Each structure stands twice: as C-alpha cells, then as structure tokens.
Short mmCIF file of N, CA and C in Angstrom, two decimals:
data_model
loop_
_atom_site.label_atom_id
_atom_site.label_comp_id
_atom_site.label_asym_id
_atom_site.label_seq_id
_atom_site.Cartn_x
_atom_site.Cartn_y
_atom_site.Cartn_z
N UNK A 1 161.24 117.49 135.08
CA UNK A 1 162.22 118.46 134.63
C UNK A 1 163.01 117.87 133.47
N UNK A 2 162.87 118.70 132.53
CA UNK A 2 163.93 118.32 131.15
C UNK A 2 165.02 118.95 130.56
N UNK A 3 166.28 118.92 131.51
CA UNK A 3 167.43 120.27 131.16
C UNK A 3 167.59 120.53 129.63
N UNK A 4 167.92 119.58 128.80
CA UNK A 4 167.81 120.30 127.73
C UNK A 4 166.87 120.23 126.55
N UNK A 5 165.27 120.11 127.46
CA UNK A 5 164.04 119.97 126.92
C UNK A 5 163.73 118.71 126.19
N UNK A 6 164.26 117.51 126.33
CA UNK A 6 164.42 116.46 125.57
C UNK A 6 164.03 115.30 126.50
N UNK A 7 163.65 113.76 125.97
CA UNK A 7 163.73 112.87 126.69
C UNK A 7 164.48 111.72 126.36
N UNK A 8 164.83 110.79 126.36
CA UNK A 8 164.74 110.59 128.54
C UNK A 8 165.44 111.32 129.33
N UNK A 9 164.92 111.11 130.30
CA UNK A 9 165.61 111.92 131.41
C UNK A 9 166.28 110.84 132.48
N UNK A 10 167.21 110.86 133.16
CA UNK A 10 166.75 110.12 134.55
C UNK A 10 167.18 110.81 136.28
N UNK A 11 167.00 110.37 136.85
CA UNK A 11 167.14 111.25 138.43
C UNK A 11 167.71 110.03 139.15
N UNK A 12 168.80 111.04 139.58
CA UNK A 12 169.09 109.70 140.56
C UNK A 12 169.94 110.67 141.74
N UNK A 13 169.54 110.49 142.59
CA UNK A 13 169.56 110.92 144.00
C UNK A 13 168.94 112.59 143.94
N UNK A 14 168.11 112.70 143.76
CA UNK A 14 167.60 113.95 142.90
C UNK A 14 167.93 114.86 142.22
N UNK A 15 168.83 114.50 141.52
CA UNK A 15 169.36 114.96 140.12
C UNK A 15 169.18 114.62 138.94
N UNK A 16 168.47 115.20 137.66
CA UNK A 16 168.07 115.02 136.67
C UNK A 16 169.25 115.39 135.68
N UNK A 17 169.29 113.87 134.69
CA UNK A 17 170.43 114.13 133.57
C UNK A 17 169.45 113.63 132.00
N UNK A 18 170.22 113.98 131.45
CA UNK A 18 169.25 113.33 130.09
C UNK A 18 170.55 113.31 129.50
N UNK A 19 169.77 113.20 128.03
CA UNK A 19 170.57 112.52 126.94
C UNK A 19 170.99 110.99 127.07
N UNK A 20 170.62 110.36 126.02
CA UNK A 20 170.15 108.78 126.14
C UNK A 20 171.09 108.00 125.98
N UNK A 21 172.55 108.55 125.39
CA UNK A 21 173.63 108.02 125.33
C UNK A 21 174.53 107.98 126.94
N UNK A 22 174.78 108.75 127.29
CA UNK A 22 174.86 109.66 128.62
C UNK A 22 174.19 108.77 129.58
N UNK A 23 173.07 108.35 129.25
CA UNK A 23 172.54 107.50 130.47
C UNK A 23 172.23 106.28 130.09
N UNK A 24 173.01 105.81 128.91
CA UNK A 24 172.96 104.21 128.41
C UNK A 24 174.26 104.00 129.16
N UNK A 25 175.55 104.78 129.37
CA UNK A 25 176.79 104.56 129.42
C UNK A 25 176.73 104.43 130.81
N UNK A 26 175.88 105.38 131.86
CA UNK A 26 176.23 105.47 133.33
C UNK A 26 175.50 104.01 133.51
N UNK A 27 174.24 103.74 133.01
CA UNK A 27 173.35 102.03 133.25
C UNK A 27 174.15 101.28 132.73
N UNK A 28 174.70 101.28 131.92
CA UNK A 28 175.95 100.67 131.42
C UNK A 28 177.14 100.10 132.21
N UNK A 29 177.59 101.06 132.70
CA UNK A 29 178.25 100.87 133.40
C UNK A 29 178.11 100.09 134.78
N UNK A 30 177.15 100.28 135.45
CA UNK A 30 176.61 99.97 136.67
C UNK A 30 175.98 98.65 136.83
N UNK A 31 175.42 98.25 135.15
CA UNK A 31 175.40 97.01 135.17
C UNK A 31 176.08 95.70 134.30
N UNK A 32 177.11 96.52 134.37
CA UNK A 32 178.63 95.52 133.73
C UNK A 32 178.22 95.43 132.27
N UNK A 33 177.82 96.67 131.12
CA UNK A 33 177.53 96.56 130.17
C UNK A 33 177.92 97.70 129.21
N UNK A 34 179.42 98.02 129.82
CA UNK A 34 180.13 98.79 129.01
C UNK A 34 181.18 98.43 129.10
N UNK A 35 182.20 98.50 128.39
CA UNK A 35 183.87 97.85 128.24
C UNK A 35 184.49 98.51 129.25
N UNK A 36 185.47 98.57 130.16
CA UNK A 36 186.57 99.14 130.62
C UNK A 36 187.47 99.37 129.88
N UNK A 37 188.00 98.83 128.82
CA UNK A 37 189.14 98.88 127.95
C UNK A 37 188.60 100.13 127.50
N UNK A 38 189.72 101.51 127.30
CA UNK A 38 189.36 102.45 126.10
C UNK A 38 188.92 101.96 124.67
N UNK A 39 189.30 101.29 124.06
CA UNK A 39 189.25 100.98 122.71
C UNK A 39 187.93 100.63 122.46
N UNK A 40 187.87 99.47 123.42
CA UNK A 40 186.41 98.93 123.60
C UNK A 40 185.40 99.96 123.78
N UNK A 41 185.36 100.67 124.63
CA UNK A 41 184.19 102.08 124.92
C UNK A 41 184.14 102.69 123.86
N UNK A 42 185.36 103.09 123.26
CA UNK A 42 185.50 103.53 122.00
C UNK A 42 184.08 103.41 121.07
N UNK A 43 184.67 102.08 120.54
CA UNK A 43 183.95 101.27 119.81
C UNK A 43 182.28 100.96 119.90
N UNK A 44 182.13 100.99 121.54
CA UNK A 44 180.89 100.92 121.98
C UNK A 44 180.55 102.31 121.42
N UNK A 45 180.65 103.29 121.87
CA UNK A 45 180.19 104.76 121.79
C UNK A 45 180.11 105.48 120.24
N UNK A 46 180.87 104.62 119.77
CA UNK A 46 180.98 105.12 117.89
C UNK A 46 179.50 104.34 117.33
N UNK A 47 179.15 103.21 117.80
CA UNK A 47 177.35 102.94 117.35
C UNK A 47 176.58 103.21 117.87
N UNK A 48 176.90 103.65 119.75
CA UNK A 48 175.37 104.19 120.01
C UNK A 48 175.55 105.42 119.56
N UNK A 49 176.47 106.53 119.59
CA UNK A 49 176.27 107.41 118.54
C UNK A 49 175.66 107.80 117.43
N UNK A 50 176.15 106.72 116.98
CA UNK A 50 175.32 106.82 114.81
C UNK A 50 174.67 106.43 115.00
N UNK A 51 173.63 104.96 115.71
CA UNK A 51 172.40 104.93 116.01
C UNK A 51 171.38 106.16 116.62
N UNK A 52 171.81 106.95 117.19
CA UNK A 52 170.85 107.92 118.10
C UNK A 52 171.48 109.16 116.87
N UNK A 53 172.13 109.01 115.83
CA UNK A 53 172.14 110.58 114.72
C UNK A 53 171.21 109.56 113.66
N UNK A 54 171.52 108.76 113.35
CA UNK A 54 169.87 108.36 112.33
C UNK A 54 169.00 107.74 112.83
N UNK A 55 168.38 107.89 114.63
CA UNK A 55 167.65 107.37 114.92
C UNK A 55 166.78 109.23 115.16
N UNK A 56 167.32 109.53 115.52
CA UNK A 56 167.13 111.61 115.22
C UNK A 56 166.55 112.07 114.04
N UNK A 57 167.83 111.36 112.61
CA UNK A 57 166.87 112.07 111.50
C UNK A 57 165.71 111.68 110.73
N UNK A 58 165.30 110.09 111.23
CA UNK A 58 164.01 109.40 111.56
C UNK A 58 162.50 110.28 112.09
N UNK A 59 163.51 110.40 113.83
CA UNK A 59 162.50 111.11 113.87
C UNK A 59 161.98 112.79 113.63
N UNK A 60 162.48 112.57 113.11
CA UNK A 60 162.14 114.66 112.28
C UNK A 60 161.06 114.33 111.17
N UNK A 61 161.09 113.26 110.97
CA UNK A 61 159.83 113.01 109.94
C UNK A 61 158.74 112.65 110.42
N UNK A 62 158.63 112.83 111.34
CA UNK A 62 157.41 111.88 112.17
C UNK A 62 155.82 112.85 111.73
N UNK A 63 156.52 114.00 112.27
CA UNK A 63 155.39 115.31 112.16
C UNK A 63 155.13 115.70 110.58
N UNK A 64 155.93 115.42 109.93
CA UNK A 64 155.80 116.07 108.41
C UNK A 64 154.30 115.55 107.62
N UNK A 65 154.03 116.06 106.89
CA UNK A 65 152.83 116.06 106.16
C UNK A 65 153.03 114.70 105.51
N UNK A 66 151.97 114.67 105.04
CA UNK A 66 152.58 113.01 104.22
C UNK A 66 153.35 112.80 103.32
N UNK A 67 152.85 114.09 102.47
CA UNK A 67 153.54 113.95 101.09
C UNK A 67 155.04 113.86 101.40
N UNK A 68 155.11 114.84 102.49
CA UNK A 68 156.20 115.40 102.55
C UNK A 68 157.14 114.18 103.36
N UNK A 69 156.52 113.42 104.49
CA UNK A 69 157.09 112.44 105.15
C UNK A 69 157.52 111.07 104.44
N UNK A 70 156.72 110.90 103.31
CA UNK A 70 157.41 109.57 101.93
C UNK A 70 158.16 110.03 101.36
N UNK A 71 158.20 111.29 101.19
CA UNK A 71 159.38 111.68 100.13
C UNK A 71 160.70 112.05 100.95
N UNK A 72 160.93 112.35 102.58
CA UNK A 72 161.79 112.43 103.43
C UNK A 72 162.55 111.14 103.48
N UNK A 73 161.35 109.59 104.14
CA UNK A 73 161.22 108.73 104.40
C UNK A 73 162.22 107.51 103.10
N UNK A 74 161.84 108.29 102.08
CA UNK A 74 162.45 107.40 100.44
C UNK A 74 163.54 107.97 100.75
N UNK A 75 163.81 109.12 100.91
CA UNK A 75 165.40 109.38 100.21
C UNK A 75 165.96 109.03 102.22
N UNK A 76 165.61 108.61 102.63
CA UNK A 76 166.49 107.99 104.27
C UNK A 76 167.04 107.03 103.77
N UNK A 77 165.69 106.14 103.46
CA UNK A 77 166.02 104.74 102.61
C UNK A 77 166.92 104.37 101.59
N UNK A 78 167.02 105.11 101.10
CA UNK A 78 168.06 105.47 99.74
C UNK A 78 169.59 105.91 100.04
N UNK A 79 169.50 106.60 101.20
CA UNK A 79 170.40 107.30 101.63
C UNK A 79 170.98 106.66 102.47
N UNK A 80 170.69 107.28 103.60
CA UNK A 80 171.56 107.10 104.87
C UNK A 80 171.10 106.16 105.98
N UNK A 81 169.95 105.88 105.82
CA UNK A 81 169.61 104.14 106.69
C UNK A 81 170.05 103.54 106.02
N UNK A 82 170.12 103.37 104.42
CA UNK A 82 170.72 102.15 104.18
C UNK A 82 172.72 102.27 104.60
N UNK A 83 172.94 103.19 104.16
CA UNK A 83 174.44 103.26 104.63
C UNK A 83 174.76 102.94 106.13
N UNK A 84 174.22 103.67 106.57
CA UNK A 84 174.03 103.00 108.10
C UNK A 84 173.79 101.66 108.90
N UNK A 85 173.21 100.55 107.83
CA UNK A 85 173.05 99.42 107.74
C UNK A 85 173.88 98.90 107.59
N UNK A 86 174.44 99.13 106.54
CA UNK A 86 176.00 98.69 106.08
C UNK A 86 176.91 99.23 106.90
N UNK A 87 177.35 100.23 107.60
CA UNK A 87 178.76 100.46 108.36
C UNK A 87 178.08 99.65 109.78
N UNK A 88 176.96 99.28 110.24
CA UNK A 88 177.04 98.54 111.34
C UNK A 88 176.95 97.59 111.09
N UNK A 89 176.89 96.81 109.81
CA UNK A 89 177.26 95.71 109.65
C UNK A 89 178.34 95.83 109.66
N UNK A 90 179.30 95.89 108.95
CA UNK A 90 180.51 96.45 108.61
C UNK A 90 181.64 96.24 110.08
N UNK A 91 180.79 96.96 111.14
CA UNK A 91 181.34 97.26 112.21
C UNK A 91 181.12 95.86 113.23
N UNK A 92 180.58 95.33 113.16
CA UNK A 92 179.98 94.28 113.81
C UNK A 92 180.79 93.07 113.31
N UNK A 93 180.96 92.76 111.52
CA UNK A 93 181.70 92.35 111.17
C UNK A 93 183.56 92.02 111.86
N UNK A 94 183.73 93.42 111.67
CA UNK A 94 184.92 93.92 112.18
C UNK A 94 185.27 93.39 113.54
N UNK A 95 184.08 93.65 114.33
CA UNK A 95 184.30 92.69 115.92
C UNK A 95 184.19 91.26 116.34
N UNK A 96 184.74 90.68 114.66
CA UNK A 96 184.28 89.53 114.91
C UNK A 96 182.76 88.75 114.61
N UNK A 97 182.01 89.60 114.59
CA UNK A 97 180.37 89.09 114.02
C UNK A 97 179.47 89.08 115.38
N UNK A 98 179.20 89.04 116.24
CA UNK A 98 178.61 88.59 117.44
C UNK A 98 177.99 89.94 118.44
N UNK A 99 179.23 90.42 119.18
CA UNK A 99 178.76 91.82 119.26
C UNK A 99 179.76 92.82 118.81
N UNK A 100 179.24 94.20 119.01
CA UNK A 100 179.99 95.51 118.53
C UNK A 100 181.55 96.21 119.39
N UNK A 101 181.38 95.13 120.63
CA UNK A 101 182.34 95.62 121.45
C UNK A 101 182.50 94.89 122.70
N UNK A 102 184.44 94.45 122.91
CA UNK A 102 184.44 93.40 124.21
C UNK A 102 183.57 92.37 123.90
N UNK A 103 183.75 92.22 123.20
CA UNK A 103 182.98 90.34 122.18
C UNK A 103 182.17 90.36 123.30
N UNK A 104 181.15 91.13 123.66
CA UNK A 104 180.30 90.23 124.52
C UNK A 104 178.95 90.95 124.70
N UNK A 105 177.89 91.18 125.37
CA UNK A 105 176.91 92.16 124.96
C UNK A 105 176.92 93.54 125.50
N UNK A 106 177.02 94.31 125.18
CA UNK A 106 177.12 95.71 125.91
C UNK A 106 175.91 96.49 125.24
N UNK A 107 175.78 97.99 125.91
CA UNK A 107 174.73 98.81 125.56
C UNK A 107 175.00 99.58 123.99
N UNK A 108 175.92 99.28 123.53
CA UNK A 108 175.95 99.18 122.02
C UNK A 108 174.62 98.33 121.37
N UNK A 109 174.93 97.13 122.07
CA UNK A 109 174.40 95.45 121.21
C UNK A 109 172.72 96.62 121.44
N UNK A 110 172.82 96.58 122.43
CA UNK A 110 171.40 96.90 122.90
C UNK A 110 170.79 98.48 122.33
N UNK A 111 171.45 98.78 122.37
CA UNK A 111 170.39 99.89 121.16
C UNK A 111 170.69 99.76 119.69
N UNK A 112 171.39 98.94 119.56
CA UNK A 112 171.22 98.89 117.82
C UNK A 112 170.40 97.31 118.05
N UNK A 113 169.77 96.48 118.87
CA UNK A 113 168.81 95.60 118.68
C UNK A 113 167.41 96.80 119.17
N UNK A 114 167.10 97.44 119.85
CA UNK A 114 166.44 98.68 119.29
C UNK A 114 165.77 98.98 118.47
N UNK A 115 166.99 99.60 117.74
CA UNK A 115 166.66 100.17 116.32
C UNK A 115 166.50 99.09 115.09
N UNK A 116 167.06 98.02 115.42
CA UNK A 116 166.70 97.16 114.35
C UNK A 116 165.26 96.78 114.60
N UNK A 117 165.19 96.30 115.86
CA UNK A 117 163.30 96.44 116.63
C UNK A 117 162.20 97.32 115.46
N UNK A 118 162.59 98.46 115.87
CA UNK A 118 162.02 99.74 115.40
C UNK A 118 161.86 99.86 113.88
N UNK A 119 162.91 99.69 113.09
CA UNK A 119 162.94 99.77 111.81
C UNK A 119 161.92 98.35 111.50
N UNK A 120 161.78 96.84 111.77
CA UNK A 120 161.58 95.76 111.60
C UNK A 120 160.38 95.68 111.68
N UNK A 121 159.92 97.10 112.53
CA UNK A 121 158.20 96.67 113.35
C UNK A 121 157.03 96.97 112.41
N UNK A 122 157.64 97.61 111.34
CA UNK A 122 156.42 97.83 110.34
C UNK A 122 155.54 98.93 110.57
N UNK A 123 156.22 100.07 111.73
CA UNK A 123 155.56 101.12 112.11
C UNK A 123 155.84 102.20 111.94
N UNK A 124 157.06 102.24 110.81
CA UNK A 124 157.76 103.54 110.15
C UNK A 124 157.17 103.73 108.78
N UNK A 125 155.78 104.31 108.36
CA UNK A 125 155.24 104.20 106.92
C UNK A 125 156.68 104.74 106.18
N UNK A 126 156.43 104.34 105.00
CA UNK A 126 157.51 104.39 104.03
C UNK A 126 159.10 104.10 104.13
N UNK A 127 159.12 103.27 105.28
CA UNK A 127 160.55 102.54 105.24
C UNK A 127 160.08 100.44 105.43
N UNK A 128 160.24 100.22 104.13
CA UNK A 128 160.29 98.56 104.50
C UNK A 128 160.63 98.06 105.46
N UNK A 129 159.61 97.19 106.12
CA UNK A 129 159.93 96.56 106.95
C UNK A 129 160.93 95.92 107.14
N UNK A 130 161.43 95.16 105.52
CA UNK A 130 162.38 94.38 105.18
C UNK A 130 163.85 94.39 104.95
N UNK A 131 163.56 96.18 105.51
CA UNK A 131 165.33 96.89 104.42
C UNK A 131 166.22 95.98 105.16
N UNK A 132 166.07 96.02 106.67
CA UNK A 132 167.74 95.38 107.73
C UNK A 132 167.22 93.85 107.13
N UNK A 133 166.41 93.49 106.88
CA UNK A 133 166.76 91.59 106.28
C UNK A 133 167.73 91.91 104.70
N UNK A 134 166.83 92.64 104.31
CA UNK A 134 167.52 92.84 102.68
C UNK A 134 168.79 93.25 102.87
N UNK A 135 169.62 94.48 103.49
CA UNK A 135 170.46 95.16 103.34
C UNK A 135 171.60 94.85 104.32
N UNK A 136 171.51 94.37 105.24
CA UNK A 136 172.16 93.93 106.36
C UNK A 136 171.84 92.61 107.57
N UNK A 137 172.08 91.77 106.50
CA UNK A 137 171.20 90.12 107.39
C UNK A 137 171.93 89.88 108.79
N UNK A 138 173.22 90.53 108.86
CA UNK A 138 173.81 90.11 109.77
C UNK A 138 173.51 91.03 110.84
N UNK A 139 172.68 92.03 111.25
CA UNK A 139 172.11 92.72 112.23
C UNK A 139 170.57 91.89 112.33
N UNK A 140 170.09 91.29 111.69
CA UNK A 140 168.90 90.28 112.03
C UNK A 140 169.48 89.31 112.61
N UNK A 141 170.69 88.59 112.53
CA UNK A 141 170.89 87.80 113.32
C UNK A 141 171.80 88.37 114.97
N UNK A 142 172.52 89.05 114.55
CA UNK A 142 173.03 90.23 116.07
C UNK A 142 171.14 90.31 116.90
N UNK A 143 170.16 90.81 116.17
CA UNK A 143 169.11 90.77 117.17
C UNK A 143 168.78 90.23 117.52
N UNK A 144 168.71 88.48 116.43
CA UNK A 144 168.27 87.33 117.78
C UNK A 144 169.09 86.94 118.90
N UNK A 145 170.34 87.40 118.44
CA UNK A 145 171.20 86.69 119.27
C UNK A 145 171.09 87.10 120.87
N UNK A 146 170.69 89.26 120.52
CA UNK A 146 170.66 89.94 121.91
C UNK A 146 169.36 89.30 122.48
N UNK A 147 168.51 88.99 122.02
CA UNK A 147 166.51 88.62 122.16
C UNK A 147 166.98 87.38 122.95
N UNK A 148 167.75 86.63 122.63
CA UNK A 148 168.34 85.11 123.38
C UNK A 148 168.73 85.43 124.02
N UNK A 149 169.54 86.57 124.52
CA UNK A 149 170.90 86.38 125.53
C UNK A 149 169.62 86.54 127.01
N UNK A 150 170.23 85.85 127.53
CA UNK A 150 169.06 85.38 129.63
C UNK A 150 169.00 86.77 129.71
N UNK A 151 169.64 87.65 129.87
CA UNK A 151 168.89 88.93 130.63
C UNK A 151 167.66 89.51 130.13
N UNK A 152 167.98 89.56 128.26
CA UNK A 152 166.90 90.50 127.67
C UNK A 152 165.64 89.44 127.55
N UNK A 153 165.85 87.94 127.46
CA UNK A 153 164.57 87.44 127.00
C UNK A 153 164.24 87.48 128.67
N UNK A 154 164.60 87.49 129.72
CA UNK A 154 163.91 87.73 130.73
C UNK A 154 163.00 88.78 130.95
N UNK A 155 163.54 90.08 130.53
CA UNK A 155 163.45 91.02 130.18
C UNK A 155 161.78 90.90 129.54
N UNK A 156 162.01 90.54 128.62
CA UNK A 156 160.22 90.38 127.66
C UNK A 156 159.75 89.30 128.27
N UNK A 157 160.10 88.39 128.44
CA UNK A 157 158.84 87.40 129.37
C UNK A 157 158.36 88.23 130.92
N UNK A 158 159.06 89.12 131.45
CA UNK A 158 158.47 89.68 132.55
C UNK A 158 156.70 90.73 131.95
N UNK A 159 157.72 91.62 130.67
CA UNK A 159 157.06 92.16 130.44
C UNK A 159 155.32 92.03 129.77
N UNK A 160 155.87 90.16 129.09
CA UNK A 160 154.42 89.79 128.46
C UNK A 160 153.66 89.36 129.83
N UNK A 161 154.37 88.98 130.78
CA UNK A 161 153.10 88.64 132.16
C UNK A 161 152.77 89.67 133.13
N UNK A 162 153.10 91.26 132.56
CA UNK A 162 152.60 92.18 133.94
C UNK A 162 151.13 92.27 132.76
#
C-alpha cells in the first residue's frame, strides 16, 4: 500500500506511512539520530529537506529522452546542484564543519552522505562525477567522515558479506 502513491513506505504495527523525510525523523528518532533541541531539528530538517527537493528534481529526468535529459541534466549542473552544493557546504560550515546538526551525526549527516553517494557514483549521465569534489570538497570529506563513523561502516561491511 502507497498512501500517497510514492516510495518508501514503512508499516509499523500495521500502519503504512511514507514520505522519506517523515520516516528518516521517526528512525531518527528511535535511534538517537535526531536532535532534541528545537534549533537543532531545525537545522536537521532544513537539509534533509533541500536534499529530497533536488534529490526530486534529479529525479524527473530520469525518464526524459536523451536529448532532452542532457540538456535538463546541464542546466541542474549549472543551476541548482551546484547551488545546492554550496549552501550545504555553507551550512555544514556554519555547524562548525563536521556535521549539519548537534555536532554529532544525525539523519541529516546521513542523507546528504546519500546524495553525495549518488551524485559521486558516476550513474547520473550528464552530471560529473566530480562536481561535489570540484564544487564543494568539504561534503567529500563530511562523507568520509559519516563512511567512518562504527555504525555506518558496520553497516557496509555487513552488507559486502550477505
């Protein structure tokens, strides 16, 4: 079941919720990876936000024709991924350099290491692999830092041995 036709979804005690922010914040929460402080949530919720609105107008290009998906794809690049690069640098900056909120890792850190994932993987034709090294070095290093932190590299070593 997909209430508002979208994914992810999740169920929990047989109730289905979606929206990925919505259920980064409740996992979030539950596993000590959202701020209590207002300011802090704040802060958390202002990048997974803008991550999941240009991680959206990403994907609207997916289906487009080709011509049509490089010439979408250039002016993102040009546009508003790169700006977007810059205010989470910017923002990251602002918290000190390390993470985006409650200096420590929350589900912020973790979907903008994500999307830096995603953009980095070389699987978006017509967006450089290279833009977040070129345009924003300091979210290449925010991703090793989340890739290090014990939970997430546990996290991928489980996953390289199933």
């Amino acid at each position: 079941m997909m209430p508002f036709l979208a994914m992810p979804t999740l169920e929990v005690d047989g109730k289905v919720v979606s929206q990925s922010n919505s259920i980064n914040r409740y996992v979030g929460k539950l596993a000590g990876l959202y701020p209590k402080d207002d300011w802090q949530a704040l802060l958390c919720d202002e990048v997974m936000d803008a991550a999941e609105d240009i991680s959206t107008r990403i994907a609207h290009t997916i289906d487009l024709a080709e011509d049509a998906k490089k010439k979408a794809r250039e002016e993102l690049v040009a546009g508003r991924i790169t700006r977007y690069l810059r205010q989470f640098q910017a923002r990251l900056k602002a918290a000190r350099g390390e993470y985006f909120a409650d200096q420590r890792l929350t589900v912020a850190d973790l979907k903008i290491f994500m999307w830096v994932r995603w953009l980095r993987a070389g699987v978006l034709d017509h967006i450089p692999k290279d833009l977040v090294d070129r345009v924003a070095p300091l979210l290449v290093k925010h991703s090793e830092r989340v890739a290090s932190h014990p939970g997430v590299a546990e996290y991928y070593r489980r996953r390289k041995a199933a």
